[in-house]
Amino acid sequence: MGLLSLAIWVPIAFGALCLAIGREEHANRVRWIALIGSVISFIVTIPLYTRFQLGTPAMQFVEKASWIERFHINYSIGLDGLSLWLVLLTSFITVIVVISAWEVITERVNQYMGAFLILSGLMIGVFSALDGVLFYVFFEATLIPMYLIIGIWGGPNKIYAAFKFFLYTLLGSLLLLVALIYLYSASGSFDILAWHDLKLSAHAQTLLFFAFFAAFAVKVPMWPVHTWLPDVHVEAPTGGSAVLAAIMLKLGAYGFLRFSLPIAPDASHEWAWLMIALSLIAVIYVGLVALVQQDMKKLVAYSSVAHMGFVTLGFFIFNPLGMSGGIVQMIAHGFVSGAMFLGIGVLYDRVHSRQIADYGGVVNTMPKFAAFALLFAMANCGLPATAGFVGEWMVILGAVKFNFWIGLGSAVALILGAAYTLWMYKRVYLGPVANDHVKALKDINAREFFMLAVLAVAVLWMGIYPKPFTDVMNASVDHLLQHVAVSKLP
């Protein structure tokens, strides 16, 4: 078993072990098993970065074994510059989420921890799969643990939110399955890289493009199929929100890179105007919607839709700055949105309210926590020297090169992002202590401090020194853009 297989199956094995320890009296043992499992899973992914060869777009750490011979379906996995950092981000966020739930989740601890570890392995599987059926199995399987996490440990309307999440995502995925079967009939193989070289008619490319769009746009989520996300975030437990925002939204964006652009390049160019329009609506309109939110989680959920709009905008302006910026924005958004949701979770654990109006003057009682919250708020605004700035700046530069007015429209989002984020920070943290339950708040403990400090280091490191992130993806981005530039019409 190679490194990449270990990265996929180690968390799944530890998750299964957590599920096997069923008794509530063993909850503490389960927590330690989950922590050890998540840390080992993260350590396993580090050599993927240290041994990664720069300057080549070829797949690395490739493993291939026959799975269903009759249909030429293989267990085929590998990494390139488009997916490497997404695998590392997944394993990193899983460690943080396990720590975040340590004292907070007291019921069905084994199922909670098991679901997150299994989900982590499945998401790494999505980012690594080089076989169409394997990709689809991992892509769909991620729904099950997240559905359970929302439906069991969520808020008052958790069942409604879990069903909405499941049905929205499943509907788009069925069209993805049809597209994969069509590609198999056209090529005789489920090899994703072989599909990249298929010469398909303009009509077939258009149909495939919209089938992929149905699956991946819901997952991103792009406007107007984003309405499930705020409902799910409001009801999901803190760890569920963090993983959903930090990693699961990236599954859709990654799908555009691996399927839509290389398999249907002519259709991608033809319909780029639609993708750019929807991205700009997400960036500007959803930013305005975030301004009027009264619930902290809903506000950050809408800000996620706006930030992911930058990602899809970067992909479909077809220049290296834009595409690299979109991928950097995916990683940065993973750090920042995960930190924002975990910060809201810290307050919710103490006050059991997410309403902005129930807070005020938190800085007086929780100064350490307010300092972390300020850093993450600034990163969410896109302040220079934080992770939130790098990707957005690259996408705006690429958009200006592509079309000045599109660049100007995307730059407006930075102003809106600053407006809704600072408005929330002002009302929650600044000013005099607003009421008795804020007066009774205690500052963050050592566990919470460690969790937020690790994320703060990641946000600052990426903002100050983004070179390790961009170096990895340059060759793969250039290769993909060259591939998309050449017509694949027969």
Tab-separated table of C-alpha atoms in Angstrom:
chain	number	residue	atom	x	y	z
A	1	MET	CA	0.000	0.000	0.000
A	2	GLY	CA	1.485	3.325	-1.088
A	3	LEU	CA	1.481	6.679	0.690
A	4	LEU	CA	-1.655	7.899	-1.055
A	5	SER	CA	-3.619	4.748	-0.194
A	6	LEU	CA	-2.513	5.163	3.422
A	7	ALA	CA	-3.747	8.781	3.358
A	8	ILE	CA	-7.164	7.510	2.236
A	9	TRP	CA	-7.558	4.341	4.318
A	10	VAL	CA	-5.831	5.195	7.632
A	11	PRO	CA	-8.560	7.684	8.707
A	12	ILE	CA	-11.278	5.316	7.465
A	13	ALA	CA	-9.756	2.457	9.514
A	14	PHE	CA	-9.528	4.617	12.650
A	15	GLY	CA	-13.093	5.828	12.025
A	16	ALA	CA	-14.297	2.223	11.858
A	17	LEU	CA	-12.399	1.510	15.109
A	18	CYS	CA	-14.169	4.446	16.804
A	19	LEU	CA	-17.538	3.086	15.645
A	20	ALA	CA	-16.647	-0.362	16.979
A	21	ILE	CA	-16.151	1.024	20.510
A	22	GLY	CA	-19.837	1.568	21.106
A	23	ARG	CA	-20.229	2.269	24.807
A	24	GLU	CA	-20.682	5.771	26.205
A	25	GLU	CA	-18.378	5.011	29.175
A	26	HIS	CA	-15.514	4.616	26.688
A	27	ALA	CA	-16.049	8.119	25.270
A	28	ASN	CA	-12.669	9.389	26.470
A	29	ARG	CA	-10.876	6.430	24.910
A	30	VAL	CA	-12.701	7.128	21.629
A	31	ARG	CA	-11.554	10.767	21.712
A	32	TRP	CA	-7.920	9.703	22.069
A	33	ILE	CA	-8.229	7.079	19.326
A	34	ALA	CA	-9.766	9.708	17.024
A	35	LEU	CA	-7.014	12.209	17.836
A	36	ILE	CA	-4.231	9.647	17.299
A	37	GLY	CA	-5.896	8.497	14.057
A	38	SER	CA	-6.263	12.044	12.706
A	39	VAL	CA	-2.665	12.970	13.633
A	40	ILE	CA	-1.291	9.794	11.983
A	41	SER	CA	-3.427	10.555	8.904
A	42	PHE	CA	-1.942	14.056	8.739
A	43	ILE	CA	1.640	12.770	9.226
A	44	VAL	CA	1.099	10.272	6.368
A	45	THR	CA	0.212	13.140	3.981
A	46	ILE	CA	3.336	15.224	4.774
A	47	PRO	CA	5.703	13.066	2.608
A	48	LEU	CA	3.294	13.647	-0.294
A	49	TYR	CA	4.455	17.270	-0.182
A	50	THR	CA	8.126	16.706	0.698
A	51	ARG	CA	8.583	14.092	-2.074
A	52	PHE	CA	6.495	15.948	-4.653
A	53	GLN	CA	8.510	16.783	-7.793
A	54	LEU	CA	8.048	20.375	-8.919
A	55	GLY	CA	7.993	21.451	-12.570
A	56	THR	CA	6.085	18.471	-13.979
A	57	PRO	CA	2.337	18.180	-14.661
A	58	ALA	CA	2.512	14.372	-14.540
A	59	MET	CA	0.567	12.415	-11.932
A	60	GLN	CA	2.707	11.349	-8.975
A	61	PHE	CA	2.307	8.677	-6.258
A	62	VAL	CA	0.246	6.696	-8.797
A	63	GLU	CA	-1.244	3.372	-7.645
A	64	LYS	CA	-3.283	1.119	-9.883
A	65	ALA	CA	-4.976	-2.209	-9.281
A	66	SER	CA	-7.738	-3.997	-11.155
A	67	TRP	CA	-11.129	-3.668	-9.444
A	68	ILE	CA	-13.987	-4.706	-11.793
A	69	GLU	CA	-12.202	-6.247	-14.785
A	70	ARG	CA	-15.238	-6.752	-17.001
A	71	PHE	CA	-15.866	-2.978	-17.241
A	72	HIS	CA	-12.185	-1.952	-17.049
A	73	ILE	CA	-12.779	-0.274	-13.677
A	74	ASN	CA	-9.584	0.139	-11.652
A	75	TYR	CA	-8.546	1.289	-8.215
A	76	SER	CA	-6.438	4.057	-9.737
A	77	ILE	CA	-5.191	7.020	-7.679
A	78	GLY	CA	-2.574	9.742	-8.063
A	79	LEU	CA	-1.798	13.388	-7.302
A	80	ASP	CA	-0.719	16.411	-9.298
A	81	GLY	CA	-0.310	20.091	-8.501
A	82	LEU	CA	-4.079	20.660	-8.654
A	83	SER	CA	-4.903	18.208	-5.882
A	84	LEU	CA	-1.858	17.938	-3.586
A	85	TRP	CA	-2.696	20.841	-1.255
A	86	LEU	CA	-6.351	19.802	-1.066
A	87	VAL	CA	-5.274	16.422	0.354
A	88	LEU	CA	-3.030	18.111	2.942
A	89	LEU	CA	-5.791	20.597	3.837
A	90	THR	CA	-8.272	17.759	4.403
A	91	SER	CA	-6.025	15.851	6.809
A	92	PHE	CA	-5.016	19.078	8.618
A	93	ILE	CA	-8.593	20.317	9.172
A	94	THR	CA	-9.626	16.850	10.429
A	95	VAL	CA	-7.107	17.103	13.309
A	96	ILE	CA	-8.469	20.548	14.245
A	97	VAL	CA	-12.095	19.339	14.131
A	98	VAL	CA	-11.356	16.367	16.403
A	99	ILE	CA	-9.739	18.748	18.933
A	100	SER	CA	-12.663	21.197	18.637
A	101	ALA	CA	-15.192	18.503	19.664
A	102	TRP	CA	-13.199	17.236	22.662
A	103	GLU	CA	-15.344	18.573	25.529
A	104	VAL	CA	-18.271	19.761	23.443
A	105	ILE	CA	-19.710	16.495	22.037
A	106	THR	CA	-20.863	14.315	24.945
A	107	GLU	CA	-23.455	12.053	23.270
A	108	ARG	CA	-22.606	9.313	20.760
A	109	VAL	CA	-18.970	10.401	20.783
A	110	ASN	CA	-17.830	7.261	18.941
A	111	GLN	CA	-20.261	7.884	16.058
A	112	TYR	CA	-19.339	11.586	15.812
A	113	MET	CA	-15.586	10.946	15.694
A	114	GLY	CA	-16.006	7.912	13.437
A	115	ALA	CA	-18.108	9.891	10.948
A	116	PHE	CA	-15.503	12.663	10.696
A	117	LEU	CA	-12.549	10.307	10.226
A	118	ILE	CA	-14.367	8.265	7.566
A	119	LEU	CA	-15.438	11.497	5.843
A	120	SER	CA	-11.800	12.659	5.826
A	121	GLY	CA	-10.620	9.486	4.061
A	122	LEU	CA	-13.442	9.660	1.515
A	123	MET	CA	-12.676	13.303	0.641
A	124	ILE	CA	-8.983	12.491	0.129
A	125	GLY	CA	-10.224	9.682	-2.138
A	126	VAL	CA	-12.166	12.214	-4.255
A	127	PHE	CA	-9.058	14.396	-4.685
A	128	SER	CA	-6.912	11.351	-5.598
A	129	ALA	CA	-9.172	9.251	-7.851
A	130	LEU	CA	-8.031	8.737	-11.457
A	131	ASP	CA	-10.852	6.317	-12.341
A	132	GLY	CA	-14.341	7.646	-13.109
A	133	VAL	CA	-16.251	5.056	-11.076
A	134	LEU	CA	-13.825	5.325	-8.134
A	135	PHE	CA	-14.273	9.116	-8.193
A	136	TYR	CA	-18.057	8.749	-8.261
A	137	VAL	CA	-18.074	6.248	-5.372
A	138	PHE	CA	-15.944	8.516	-3.174
A	139	PHE	CA	-17.850	11.648	-4.294
A	140	GLU	CA	-21.236	10.162	-3.366
A	141	ALA	CA	-20.011	8.376	-0.235
A	142	THR	CA	-19.009	11.725	1.328
A	143	LEU	CA	-22.743	12.523	1.541
A	144	ILE	CA	-23.447	9.766	4.047
A	145	PRO	CA	-21.222	10.808	7.012
A	146	MET	CA	-22.065	14.507	6.509
A	147	TYR	CA	-25.800	13.694	6.356
A	148	LEU	CA	-25.492	11.848	9.681
A	149	ILE	CA	-23.367	14.607	11.273
A	150	ILE	CA	-26.017	17.232	10.427
A	151	GLY	CA	-29.013	14.980	11.171
A	152	ILE	CA	-27.837	13.678	14.574
A	153	TRP	CA	-25.792	16.488	16.170
A	154	GLY	CA	-27.378	19.504	14.446
A	155	GLY	CA	-29.764	22.218	15.639
A	156	PRO	CA	-33.594	22.286	15.965
A	157	ASN	CA	-34.256	22.022	12.182
A	158	LYS	CA	-31.485	19.483	11.583
A	159	ILE	CA	-33.652	16.908	9.760
A	160	TYR	CA	-34.897	19.509	7.241
A	161	ALA	CA	-31.342	20.770	6.668
A	162	ALA	CA	-29.918	17.240	6.293
A	163	PHE	CA	-32.601	16.272	3.733
A	164	LYS	CA	-32.099	19.508	1.776
A	165	PHE	CA	-28.324	18.920	1.701
A	166	PHE	CA	-28.747	15.309	0.579
A	167	LEU	CA	-31.389	15.893	-2.101
A	168	TYR	CA	-29.735	18.953	-3.674
A	169	THR	CA	-26.396	17.191	-3.963
A	170	LEU	CA	-27.777	13.826	-5.069
A	171	LEU	CA	-29.874	15.323	-7.871
A	172	GLY	CA	-26.839	16.906	-9.545
A	173	SER	CA	-24.761	13.778	-9.021
A	174	LEU	CA	-27.157	11.583	-11.002
A	175	LEU	CA	-26.412	13.662	-14.113
A	176	LEU	CA	-22.692	13.214	-13.353
A	177	LEU	CA	-23.219	9.433	-13.407
A	178	VAL	CA	-24.924	9.652	-16.831
A	179	ALA	CA	-21.961	11.703	-18.128
A	180	LEU	CA	-19.446	9.132	-16.813
A	181	ILE	CA	-21.335	6.268	-18.495
A	182	TYR	CA	-21.411	8.213	-21.786
A	183	LEU	CA	-17.640	8.797	-21.579
A	184	TYR	CA	-17.110	5.074	-20.918
A	185	SER	CA	-19.150	4.174	-24.009
A	186	ALA	CA	-17.106	6.671	-26.069
A	187	SER	CA	-13.688	5.503	-24.832
A	188	GLY	CA	-14.150	1.934	-23.539
A	189	SER	CA	-12.444	2.924	-20.290
A	190	PHE	CA	-13.104	4.737	-17.014
A	191	ASP	CA	-9.617	6.263	-17.004
A	192	ILE	CA	-10.097	10.010	-16.340
A	193	LEU	CA	-6.784	10.957	-17.982
A	194	ALA	CA	-7.773	9.026	-21.146
A	195	TRP	CA	-11.040	10.983	-21.218
A	196	HIS	CA	-9.022	14.221	-21.366
A	197	ASP	CA	-7.787	13.237	-24.856
A	198	LEU	CA	-11.164	12.226	-26.290
A	199	LYS	CA	-12.309	14.135	-29.369
A	200	LEU	CA	-15.992	14.850	-28.768
A	201	SER	CA	-18.511	16.726	-30.934
A	202	ALA	CA	-19.602	20.234	-29.915
A	203	HIS	CA	-23.074	18.901	-29.003
A	204	ALA	CA	-21.639	16.105	-26.821
A	205	GLN	CA	-19.258	18.538	-25.113
A	206	THR	CA	-22.098	20.931	-24.300
A	207	LEU	CA	-24.250	18.170	-22.810
A	208	LEU	CA	-21.295	16.867	-20.777
A	209	PHE	CA	-20.422	20.380	-19.615
A	210	PHE	CA	-23.919	20.938	-18.222
A	211	ALA	CA	-24.058	17.462	-16.661
A	212	PHE	CA	-20.801	18.232	-14.836
A	213	PHE	CA	-22.106	21.711	-14.029
A	214	ALA	CA	-25.214	20.240	-12.359
A	215	ALA	CA	-23.085	18.104	-10.036
A	216	PHE	CA	-20.258	20.498	-9.258
A	217	ALA	CA	-22.115	23.844	-9.154
A	218	VAL	CA	-24.375	22.538	-6.371
A	219	LYS	CA	-21.343	21.366	-4.424
A	220	VAL	CA	-19.394	24.673	-4.746
A	221	PRO	CA	-22.205	26.053	-4.321
A	222	MET	CA	-22.711	28.569	-7.143
A	223	TRP	CA	-25.599	31.008	-7.310
A	224	PRO	CA	-28.543	30.182	-7.716
A	225	VAL	CA	-28.123	26.594	-6.383
A	226	HIS	CA	-26.521	27.857	-3.151
A	227	THR	CA	-29.681	28.015	-1.016
A	228	TRP	CA	-28.990	24.735	0.802
A	229	LEU	CA	-25.710	26.013	2.276
A	230	PRO	CA	-26.950	28.689	4.765
A	231	ASP	CA	-29.642	26.296	6.089
A	232	VAL	CA	-27.139	23.484	6.541
A	233	HIS	CA	-24.520	25.701	8.208
A	234	VAL	CA	-27.037	27.099	10.699
A	235	GLU	CA	-28.151	23.608	11.771
A	236	ALA	CA	-24.831	21.708	11.538
A	237	PRO	CA	-22.640	21.251	14.634
A	238	THR	CA	-19.481	23.372	14.745
A	239	GLY	CA	-17.203	20.630	13.395
A	240	GLY	CA	-19.670	19.864	10.600
A	241	SER	CA	-19.739	23.525	9.525
A	242	ALA	CA	-15.931	23.725	9.622
A	243	VAL	CA	-15.434	20.627	7.426
A	244	LEU	CA	-18.269	21.563	5.084
A	245	ALA	CA	-16.874	25.064	4.456
A	246	ALA	CA	-13.180	24.176	4.557
A	247	ILE	CA	-13.192	21.031	2.400
A	248	MET	CA	-16.535	19.785	1.049
A	249	LEU	CA	-17.200	22.932	-1.004
A	250	LYS	CA	-13.830	22.308	-2.693
A	251	LEU	CA	-15.040	18.972	-4.101
A	252	GLY	CA	-17.174	20.861	-6.628
A	253	ALA	CA	-14.449	23.337	-7.577
A	254	TYR	CA	-11.996	20.446	-7.995
A	255	GLY	CA	-14.527	18.701	-10.266
A	256	PHE	CA	-14.453	21.676	-12.659
A	257	LEU	CA	-10.653	21.377	-12.860
A	258	ARG	CA	-10.555	17.616	-13.339
A	259	PHE	CA	-13.644	17.084	-15.524
A	260	SER	CA	-15.370	20.141	-17.046
A	261	LEU	CA	-12.336	22.044	-18.340
A	262	PRO	CA	-10.155	19.203	-19.740
A	263	ILE	CA	-12.935	16.896	-21.050
A	264	ALA	CA	-15.144	19.601	-22.618
A	265	PRO	CA	-12.680	22.427	-23.418
A	266	ASP	CA	-14.629	23.852	-26.376
A	267	ALA	CA	-17.879	23.917	-24.380
A	268	SER	CA	-15.967	25.470	-21.443
A	269	HIS	CA	-14.850	28.341	-23.686
A	270	GLU	CA	-18.299	28.692	-25.213
A	271	TRP	CA	-20.090	28.845	-21.858
A	272	ALA	CA	-17.389	30.727	-19.943
A	273	TRP	CA	-19.558	33.880	-20.080
A	274	LEU	CA	-22.262	32.044	-18.092
A	275	MET	CA	-19.776	30.833	-15.468
A	276	ILE	CA	-18.270	34.329	-15.148
A	277	ALA	CA	-21.742	35.905	-14.832
A	278	LEU	CA	-22.844	33.430	-12.131
A	279	SER	CA	-19.516	33.907	-10.299
A	280	LEU	CA	-19.883	37.707	-10.309
A	281	ILE	CA	-23.480	37.437	-9.062
A	282	ALA	CA	-22.216	35.192	-6.240
A	283	VAL	CA	-19.409	37.607	-5.440
A	284	ILE	CA	-21.525	40.806	-5.425
A	285	TYR	CA	-25.187	39.880	-4.795
A	286	VAL	CA	-24.471	37.247	-2.127
A	287	GLY	CA	-22.083	39.731	-0.474
A	288	LEU	CA	-25.014	42.151	-0.187
A	289	VAL	CA	-27.202	39.358	1.235
A	290	ALA	CA	-24.508	38.687	3.878
A	291	LEU	CA	-24.731	42.334	4.979
A	292	VAL	CA	-28.275	41.923	6.329
A	293	GLN	CA	-27.826	38.631	8.220
A	294	GLN	CA	-28.608	38.536	11.953
A	295	ASP	CA	-27.181	35.038	12.532
A	296	MET	CA	-23.362	34.792	12.675
A	297	LYS	CA	-23.244	31.357	11.028
A	298	LYS	CA	-25.563	32.465	8.228
A	299	LEU	CA	-23.373	35.502	7.590
A	300	VAL	CA	-20.213	33.379	7.297
A	301	ALA	CA	-22.115	30.840	5.144
A	302	TYR	CA	-23.067	33.563	2.652
A	303	SER	CA	-19.500	34.871	2.742
A	304	SER	CA	-18.369	31.334	1.766
A	305	VAL	CA	-20.603	31.472	-1.329
A	306	ALA	CA	-19.075	34.865	-2.220
A	307	HIS	CA	-15.496	33.639	-1.693
A	308	MET	CA	-16.079	30.488	-3.730
A	309	GLY	CA	-17.379	32.765	-6.505
A	310	PHE	CA	-13.775	33.991	-6.810
A	311	VAL	CA	-12.658	30.386	-7.359
A	312	THR	CA	-15.009	29.683	-10.273
A	313	LEU	CA	-14.312	33.158	-11.726
A	314	GLY	CA	-10.557	32.403	-11.672
A	315	PHE	CA	-11.034	29.058	-13.467
A	316	PHE	CA	-13.072	30.423	-16.374
A	317	ILE	CA	-11.000	33.468	-17.343
A	318	PHE	CA	-8.410	31.048	-18.788
A	319	ASN	CA	-5.172	32.653	-17.680
A	320	PRO	CA	-2.473	31.318	-15.300
A	321	LEU	CA	-2.953	34.066	-12.696
A	322	GLY	CA	-6.700	33.502	-12.514
A	323	MET	CA	-6.556	29.713	-12.334
A	324	SER	CA	-3.676	29.612	-9.815
A	325	GLY	CA	-5.499	32.303	-7.825
A	326	GLY	CA	-8.651	30.181	-7.794
A	327	ILE	CA	-6.756	27.166	-6.409
A	328	VAL	CA	-4.922	29.326	-3.822
A	329	GLN	CA	-8.297	30.809	-2.838
A	330	MET	CA	-9.642	27.269	-2.266
A	331	ILE	CA	-6.847	26.515	0.219
A	332	ALA	CA	-7.024	29.949	1.887
A	333	HIS	CA	-10.800	29.710	2.230
A	334	GLY	CA	-10.288	26.317	3.887
A	335	PHE	CA	-8.151	27.872	6.617
A	336	VAL	CA	-10.160	31.080	7.074
A	337	SER	CA	-13.747	29.796	6.898
A	338	GLY	CA	-12.851	26.799	9.084
A	339	ALA	CA	-11.398	29.221	11.658
A	340	MET	CA	-14.453	31.518	11.454
A	341	PHE	CA	-16.894	28.658	12.105
A	342	LEU	CA	-14.784	27.234	14.940
A	343	GLY	CA	-14.670	30.727	16.493
A	344	ILE	CA	-18.468	31.014	16.329
A	345	GLY	CA	-18.588	27.537	17.904
A	346	VAL	CA	-16.488	28.779	20.864
A	347	LEU	CA	-19.100	31.489	21.559
A	348	TYR	CA	-22.040	29.155	20.924
A	349	ASP	CA	-20.710	26.582	23.433
A	350	ARG	CA	-20.838	29.275	26.131
A	351	VAL	CA	-23.976	31.292	25.292
A	352	HIS	CA	-25.993	28.888	23.075
A	353	SER	CA	-26.927	31.659	20.676
A	354	ARG	CA	-25.655	32.610	17.227
A	355	GLN	CA	-27.648	35.853	17.035
A	356	ILE	CA	-25.397	38.904	16.633
A	357	ALA	CA	-27.833	40.958	18.750
A	358	ASP	CA	-27.227	38.685	21.786
A	359	TYR	CA	-23.571	39.742	21.992
A	360	GLY	CA	-21.589	42.949	22.358
A	361	GLY	CA	-18.409	43.839	24.213
A	362	VAL	CA	-16.998	40.288	24.143
A	363	VAL	CA	-13.474	41.781	23.967
A	364	ASN	CA	-13.876	42.910	27.599
A	365	THR	CA	-14.392	39.383	28.918
A	366	MET	CA	-12.538	37.282	26.288
A	367	PRO	CA	-9.526	39.377	25.140
A	368	LYS	CA	-7.437	36.417	23.852
A	369	PHE	CA	-10.330	35.042	21.855
A	370	ALA	CA	-11.232	38.502	20.477
A	371	ALA	CA	-7.645	38.866	19.178
A	372	PHE	CA	-7.906	35.566	17.251
A	373	ALA	CA	-11.362	36.544	15.975
A	374	LEU	CA	-9.964	39.858	14.707
A	375	LEU	CA	-7.188	38.088	12.763
A	376	PHE	CA	-9.662	35.694	11.129
A	377	ALA	CA	-12.092	38.545	10.395
A	378	MET	CA	-9.292	40.485	8.676
A	379	ALA	CA	-8.345	37.376	6.669
A	380	ASN	CA	-12.006	37.017	5.654
A	381	CYS	CA	-11.896	40.643	4.415
A	382	GLY	CA	-8.806	39.867	2.310
A	383	LEU	CA	-6.300	41.936	4.319
A	384	PRO	CA	-2.738	41.789	2.863
A	385	ALA	CA	-0.372	39.386	4.732
A	386	THR	CA	-3.272	37.011	5.463
A	387	ALA	CA	-4.287	33.919	3.471
A	388	GLY	CA	-7.527	35.577	2.342
A	389	PHE	CA	-5.649	38.213	0.330
A	390	VAL	CA	-3.404	36.092	-1.907
A	391	GLY	CA	-5.969	34.136	-3.937
A	392	GLU	CA	-8.432	37.016	-4.301
A	393	TRP	CA	-5.663	39.371	-5.440
A	394	MET	CA	-4.423	36.866	-8.037
A	395	VAL	CA	-7.971	36.326	-9.363
A	396	ILE	CA	-8.622	40.091	-9.579
A	397	LEU	CA	-5.311	40.617	-11.430
A	398	GLY	CA	-6.167	37.789	-13.830
A	399	ALA	CA	-9.699	39.170	-14.307
A	400	VAL	CA	-8.372	42.672	-15.115
A	401	LYS	CA	-6.073	41.121	-17.739
A	402	PHE	CA	-9.066	39.263	-19.174
A	403	ASN	CA	-11.534	42.178	-19.038
A	404	PHE	CA	-11.254	45.389	-17.023
A	405	TRP	CA	-14.957	45.537	-16.099
A	406	ILE	CA	-15.014	41.936	-14.854
A	407	GLY	CA	-11.928	42.747	-12.752
A	408	LEU	CA	-13.651	45.839	-11.372
A	409	GLY	CA	-16.782	43.849	-10.528
A	410	SER	CA	-14.764	41.237	-8.645
A	411	ALA	CA	-12.849	43.956	-6.765
A	412	VAL	CA	-16.172	45.310	-5.424
A	413	ALA	CA	-16.449	42.066	-3.478
A	414	LEU	CA	-13.431	42.997	-1.355
A	415	ILE	CA	-15.289	46.125	-0.189
A	416	LEU	CA	-18.446	44.123	0.563
A	417	GLY	CA	-16.380	41.437	2.331
A	418	ALA	CA	-14.830	44.078	4.582
A	419	ALA	CA	-18.256	45.627	5.214
A	420	TYR	CA	-20.119	42.522	6.413
A	421	THR	CA	-17.173	41.016	8.302
A	422	LEU	CA	-16.222	44.182	10.207
A	423	TRP	CA	-19.887	44.967	10.862
A	424	MET	CA	-20.243	41.575	12.551
A	425	TYR	CA	-16.979	41.991	14.480
A	426	LYS	CA	-17.973	45.470	15.721
A	427	ARG	CA	-21.368	44.345	16.999
A	428	VAL	CA	-20.193	41.103	18.613
A	429	TYR	CA	-16.833	42.052	20.106
A	430	LEU	CA	-16.469	45.820	20.508
A	431	GLY	CA	-18.140	48.395	22.761
A	432	PRO	CA	-19.325	48.011	26.355
A	433	VAL	CA	-20.507	44.647	27.716
A	434	ALA	CA	-24.049	44.348	26.406
A	435	ASN	CA	-25.705	41.923	28.863
A	436	ASP	CA	-25.198	39.552	31.782
A	437	HIS	CA	-24.340	36.417	29.809
A	438	VAL	CA	-21.528	38.286	28.019
A	439	LYS	CA	-20.323	39.535	31.412
A	440	ALA	CA	-20.166	35.909	32.641
A	441	LEU	CA	-18.054	34.655	29.695
A	442	LYS	CA	-14.705	33.022	30.413
A	443	ASP	CA	-11.792	33.348	27.974
A	444	ILE	CA	-10.636	30.425	25.836
A	445	ASN	CA	-9.016	27.425	27.546
A	446	ALA	CA	-5.755	25.741	26.491
A	447	ARG	CA	-7.496	23.373	24.021
A	448	GLU	CA	-9.333	26.194	22.257
A	449	PHE	CA	-6.218	28.400	22.293
A	450	PHE	CA	-4.149	25.662	20.634
A	451	MET	CA	-6.819	24.998	17.992
A	452	LEU	CA	-7.149	28.687	17.044
A	453	ALA	CA	-3.385	29.337	17.273
A	454	VAL	CA	-2.602	26.562	14.762
A	455	LEU	CA	-5.131	28.021	12.327
A	456	ALA	CA	-3.778	31.544	12.927
A	457	VAL	CA	-0.250	30.358	12.041
A	458	ALA	CA	-1.592	28.732	8.841
A	459	VAL	CA	-3.475	31.916	7.848
A	460	LEU	CA	-0.434	34.148	8.421
A	461	TRP	CA	2.072	31.723	6.857
A	462	MET	CA	0.040	31.474	3.668
A	463	GLY	CA	-0.463	35.234	3.564
A	464	ILE	CA	3.192	36.163	4.130
A	465	TYR	CA	4.880	33.331	2.183
A	466	PRO	CA	2.537	31.781	-0.428
A	467	LYS	CA	5.410	30.385	-2.552
A	468	PRO	CA	5.125	26.744	-1.323
A	469	PHE	CA	1.479	26.773	-2.377
A	470	THR	CA	1.927	28.353	-5.819
A	471	ASP	CA	5.131	26.455	-6.772
A	472	VAL	CA	3.347	23.106	-6.513
A	473	MET	CA	0.524	24.056	-8.879
A	474	ASN	CA	2.317	26.093	-11.588
A	475	ALA	CA	3.237	23.211	-13.945
A	476	SER	CA	-0.210	21.580	-13.645
A	477	VAL	CA	-2.024	24.888	-14.229
A	478	ASP	CA	0.080	25.672	-17.338
A	479	HIS	CA	-0.503	22.155	-18.681
A	480	LEU	CA	-4.273	22.389	-18.117
A	481	LEU	CA	-4.490	25.806	-19.812
A	482	GLN	CA	-2.506	24.529	-22.828
A	483	HIS	CA	-4.824	21.504	-23.006
A	484	VAL	CA	-7.969	23.664	-22.807
A	485	ALA	CA	-6.631	26.074	-25.460
A	486	VAL	CA	-6.513	23.309	-28.102
A	487	SER	CA	-9.861	22.352	-29.648
A	488	LYS	CA	-10.956	18.760	-29.027
A	489	LEU	CA	-13.592	18.753	-31.772
A	490	PRO	CA	-13.287	15.720	-34.124
